[in-house]
Short mmCIF file of C-alpha atoms in Angstrom, two decimals:
data_model
loop_
_atom_site.label_atom_id
_atom_site.label_comp_id
_atom_site.label_asym_id
_atom_site.label_seq_id
_atom_site.Cartn_x
_atom_site.Cartn_y
_atom_site.Cartn_z
CA MET A 1 -15.37 -305.95 -65.19
CA LEU A 2 -15.78 -304.76 -62.02
CA ALA A 3 -11.92 -303.60 -61.08
CA SER A 4 -11.61 -302.05 -64.54
CA SER A 5 -14.41 -299.88 -64.15
CA TYR A 6 -12.77 -298.90 -60.01
CA PRO A 7 -9.73 -298.92 -60.22
CA HIS A 8 -9.09 -296.68 -57.43
CA LEU A 9 -9.85 -299.36 -55.10
CA ARG A 10 -8.16 -302.86 -54.65
CA ILE A 11 -9.50 -305.88 -55.73
CA THR A 12 -8.75 -309.99 -55.15
CA LEU A 13 -10.65 -312.86 -56.73
CA ASN A 14 -11.26 -314.95 -54.03
CA GLY A 15 -13.08 -318.14 -54.70
CA GLY A 16 -13.86 -320.31 -58.06
CA ILE A 17 -9.91 -321.14 -57.98
CA GLY A 18 -9.51 -325.60 -57.43
CA GLY A 19 -5.71 -326.00 -58.85
CA PRO A 20 -3.10 -325.29 -60.21
CA ASP A 21 -4.29 -324.94 -63.90
CA ASP A 22 -7.85 -322.24 -62.78
CA LEU A 23 -4.96 -320.62 -60.91
CA MET A 24 -3.65 -319.65 -63.65
CA ALA A 25 -6.25 -319.21 -65.80
CA ALA A 26 -7.50 -316.71 -63.40
CA ALA A 27 -3.91 -315.12 -63.79
CA SER A 28 -4.50 -314.30 -67.01
CA ASP A 29 -8.42 -312.97 -66.76
CA ALA A 30 -6.89 -310.51 -64.10
CA VAL A 31 -3.86 -309.23 -66.30
CA LEU A 32 -6.61 -308.09 -68.70
CA THR A 33 -9.77 -307.21 -66.02
CA GLY A 34 -7.26 -305.56 -64.28
CA LEU A 35 -7.69 -307.99 -61.26
CA ASP A 36 -5.17 -306.59 -58.15
CA GLY A 37 -4.58 -310.04 -57.04
CA LEU A 38 -6.53 -314.04 -56.56
CA MET A 39 -6.61 -315.65 -53.23
CA ALA A 40 -6.76 -319.81 -52.74
CA GLY A 41 -8.53 -321.40 -49.64
CA ARG A 42 -9.45 -324.69 -50.20
CA TRP A 43 -8.04 -326.32 -52.62
CA ILE A 44 -5.19 -325.61 -50.30
CA LEU A 45 -6.31 -326.44 -47.46
CA ARG A 46 -7.20 -329.59 -49.23
CA ASP A 47 -3.40 -329.80 -51.18
CA PRO A 48 -1.03 -327.31 -49.59
CA PHE A 49 2.09 -329.04 -51.16
CA ALA A 50 0.39 -327.85 -55.12
CA LEU A 51 1.85 -324.12 -54.22
CA ILE A 52 4.99 -326.36 -55.31
CA ASP A 53 3.39 -326.91 -58.85
CA VAL A 54 2.24 -322.92 -59.05
CA GLU A 55 5.85 -321.89 -57.99
CA ARG A 56 6.93 -323.72 -60.91
CA MET A 57 4.58 -322.48 -63.18
CA LEU A 58 5.60 -319.24 -62.37
CA SER A 59 9.02 -319.80 -62.59
CA GLU A 60 11.33 -318.41 -65.64
CA ASP A 61 13.47 -320.94 -64.54
CA PRO A 62 14.01 -324.42 -66.50
CA ASN A 63 14.93 -325.93 -63.24
CA LEU A 64 12.57 -325.75 -62.31
CA HIS A 65 9.79 -326.87 -65.21
CA ASN A 66 12.14 -329.66 -65.98
CA ARG A 67 11.51 -331.28 -61.78
CA GLY A 68 11.56 -335.01 -61.28
CA GLU A 69 8.20 -336.38 -59.27
CA LEU A 70 11.70 -337.13 -56.34
CA ASP A 71 13.02 -334.02 -57.39
CA THR A 72 9.38 -332.14 -56.15
CA ALA A 73 9.37 -334.53 -52.50
CA ARG A 74 12.93 -333.00 -51.62
CA HIS A 75 11.23 -329.63 -52.13
CA ALA A 76 7.83 -330.54 -50.42
CA ALA A 77 10.78 -331.52 -47.34
CA PHE A 78 12.60 -328.38 -47.22
CA ALA A 79 9.80 -325.84 -47.08
CA LEU A 80 8.60 -328.66 -44.26
CA ARG A 81 12.28 -327.63 -42.25
CA ALA A 82 11.73 -324.23 -43.42
CA TYR A 83 8.26 -324.19 -42.06
CA GLY A 84 10.06 -325.96 -38.98
CA ALA A 85 12.74 -323.23 -38.08
CA TYR A 86 9.99 -320.41 -38.14
CA ALA A 87 8.13 -322.45 -35.63
CA GLU A 88 11.16 -322.67 -33.75
CA ARG A 89 11.22 -319.47 -33.75
CA GLN A 90 7.88 -318.40 -32.70
CA ILE A 91 8.12 -320.83 -29.76
CA ASP A 92 11.13 -319.32 -28.44
CA SER A 93 10.16 -315.70 -29.07
CA ARG A 94 6.49 -317.66 -27.14
CA GLN A 95 4.70 -315.33 -30.20
CA PHE A 96 2.91 -319.37 -31.11
CA ALA A 97 2.81 -322.76 -29.13
CA SER A 98 3.80 -325.76 -30.60
CA ALA A 99 -0.14 -326.71 -30.26
CA GLU A 100 -0.68 -323.83 -32.91
CA LEU A 101 2.18 -324.14 -35.15
CA ALA A 102 0.78 -327.69 -35.84
CA GLN A 103 -1.81 -327.35 -37.53
CA PRO A 104 -0.80 -327.03 -40.97
CA LEU A 105 1.19 -330.11 -40.59
CA LEU A 106 -1.82 -331.79 -39.63
CA LEU A 107 -3.28 -330.12 -43.13
CA ALA A 108 0.47 -331.37 -44.65
CA LEU A 109 -0.08 -334.75 -43.73
CA ASP A 110 -3.31 -335.48 -44.67
CA ALA A 111 -1.61 -334.49 -48.09
CA LEU A 112 0.81 -336.75 -48.26
CA ALA A 113 -1.25 -339.30 -47.82
CA ASP A 114 -3.44 -338.86 -50.04
CA ARG A 115 0.06 -338.93 -52.60
CA ALA A 116 1.01 -341.49 -51.17
CA ASP A 117 -2.22 -343.42 -51.58
CA VAL A 118 -3.63 -342.43 -55.36
CA ASP A 119 -7.16 -341.98 -56.84
CA GLU A 120 -6.14 -340.78 -60.42
CA ASP A 121 -9.74 -339.79 -61.27
CA ALA A 122 -10.20 -337.80 -57.61
CA ARG A 123 -6.49 -336.20 -57.89
CA LYS A 124 -7.43 -335.38 -61.28
CA ALA A 125 -11.17 -333.97 -60.67
CA CYS A 126 -9.68 -332.31 -57.89
CA GLY A 127 -7.09 -330.18 -59.50
CA SER A 128 -3.92 -332.25 -58.14
CA SER A 129 -0.88 -332.78 -60.76
CA LEU A 130 1.25 -335.22 -58.79
CA SER A 131 1.68 -338.34 -56.99
CA TRP A 132 5.09 -339.04 -55.30
CA THR A 133 6.14 -343.24 -54.98
CA ASP A 134 7.17 -344.19 -52.16
CA SER A 135 10.95 -342.85 -52.07
CA GLY A 136 9.18 -339.49 -51.92
CA VAL A 137 6.82 -340.44 -49.29
CA GLU A 138 9.74 -341.53 -47.55
CA VAL A 139 11.78 -338.15 -47.56
CA VAL A 140 8.28 -336.16 -47.20
CA LYS A 141 7.73 -337.58 -43.48
CA GLU A 142 11.29 -338.15 -42.79
CA ALA A 143 11.20 -333.92 -42.58
CA LEU A 144 8.14 -334.56 -41.18
CA TRP A 145 9.02 -336.14 -38.66
CA ASP A 146 12.35 -334.00 -38.03
CA VAL A 147 9.44 -330.58 -37.35
CA ILE A 148 6.77 -333.08 -35.61
CA PHE A 149 9.63 -334.02 -32.57
CA MET A 150 11.49 -330.63 -32.75
CA LEU A 151 7.62 -329.24 -31.63
CA SER A 152 6.84 -331.99 -28.78
CA ARG A 153 9.77 -330.86 -27.16
CA SER A 154 9.71 -327.92 -27.25
CA ARG A 155 6.04 -328.44 -25.85
CA ARG A 156 7.34 -331.26 -23.81
CA THR A 157 4.30 -333.67 -25.35
CA ARG A 158 5.21 -337.07 -23.63
CA GLY A 159 5.06 -339.95 -25.70
CA VAL A 160 6.12 -338.61 -28.71
CA ASP A 161 9.47 -339.57 -29.52
CA GLU A 162 8.29 -343.34 -28.47
CA VAL A 163 6.31 -343.10 -31.17
CA TYR A 164 9.58 -342.84 -33.66
CA ASN A 165 10.78 -347.49 -33.57
CA GLY A 166 13.96 -345.95 -35.28
CA GLY A 167 13.62 -346.58 -38.81
CA GLY A 168 11.01 -345.85 -40.91
CA MET A 169 7.21 -343.76 -39.46
CA SER A 170 3.97 -344.56 -40.55
CA LEU A 171 1.87 -342.00 -41.65
CA ARG A 172 -0.54 -343.82 -39.31
CA GLN A 173 2.88 -342.78 -35.97
CA LEU A 174 2.65 -339.56 -37.88
CA GLN A 175 -0.84 -338.48 -37.36
CA LYS A 176 -0.66 -339.68 -33.97
CA ALA A 177 2.35 -337.88 -33.10
CA LEU A 178 0.91 -334.85 -34.36
CA THR A 179 -2.81 -335.80 -32.81
CA ARG A 180 -0.51 -335.84 -29.65
CA ILE A 181 0.94 -332.14 -30.19
CA ALA A 182 -1.80 -330.59 -31.05
CA GLY A 183 -4.94 -332.27 -29.04
CA SER A 184 -7.47 -333.88 -30.26
CA LYS A 185 -10.19 -331.56 -30.76
CA VAL A 186 -7.47 -329.54 -33.04
CA ALA A 187 -6.91 -332.02 -34.30
CA ARG A 188 -9.64 -333.50 -35.12
CA LYS A 189 -10.86 -329.58 -36.46
CA ALA A 190 -8.05 -329.80 -38.98
CA ARG A 191 -10.02 -332.66 -40.41
CA ARG A 192 -13.58 -331.38 -40.68
CA ASN A 193 -11.58 -327.78 -42.32
CA ARG A 194 -10.05 -330.05 -44.84
CA THR A 195 -12.65 -332.74 -45.56
CA GLU A 196 -15.12 -329.85 -46.49
CA ALA A 197 -12.59 -328.60 -48.67
CA LEU A 198 -11.92 -331.93 -50.43
CA SER A 199 -15.79 -331.83 -52.47
CA CYS A 200 -14.30 -330.24 -55.00
#
């Protein structure tokens, strides 16, 4: 209503979007009311991989709509590796430090842990439509490790490569390696922020 009353102002909805379905409903309302945009905050902090759902919902590509769980996990792995390439460029240009660039990975790791150990009722209540089988989780863990290892090399973080056992890496080991890069204070703050976001 406000947006249609003041068409010369750019108005963005910020808040109340708890998942992909809420986003799509708000997008439909935005068209009717003249909103210029939508913002999702806590929902994305809680589950950054849910952006894959959004891409699927907004896409006109039928292949995205028929994507299986493992394809979705591979897409998440691709996104993590793309973030790793971005992070490496930022480090090389001295725009950001490894510790700063590790923060989003802490959120991704926690979201991965949630998807690996899904409580069906809690997932539905919080708006996430995906859970991943062990093979999907392994695909994403491998991509996360690749980015963590790159960040540790650029920061010269000691002990991160010692965490890697040469085979599959547990979520706990990934958390330990990321905490060494980001620092325990930053890791605790990221977990605290995400915990606040979990109160759907």
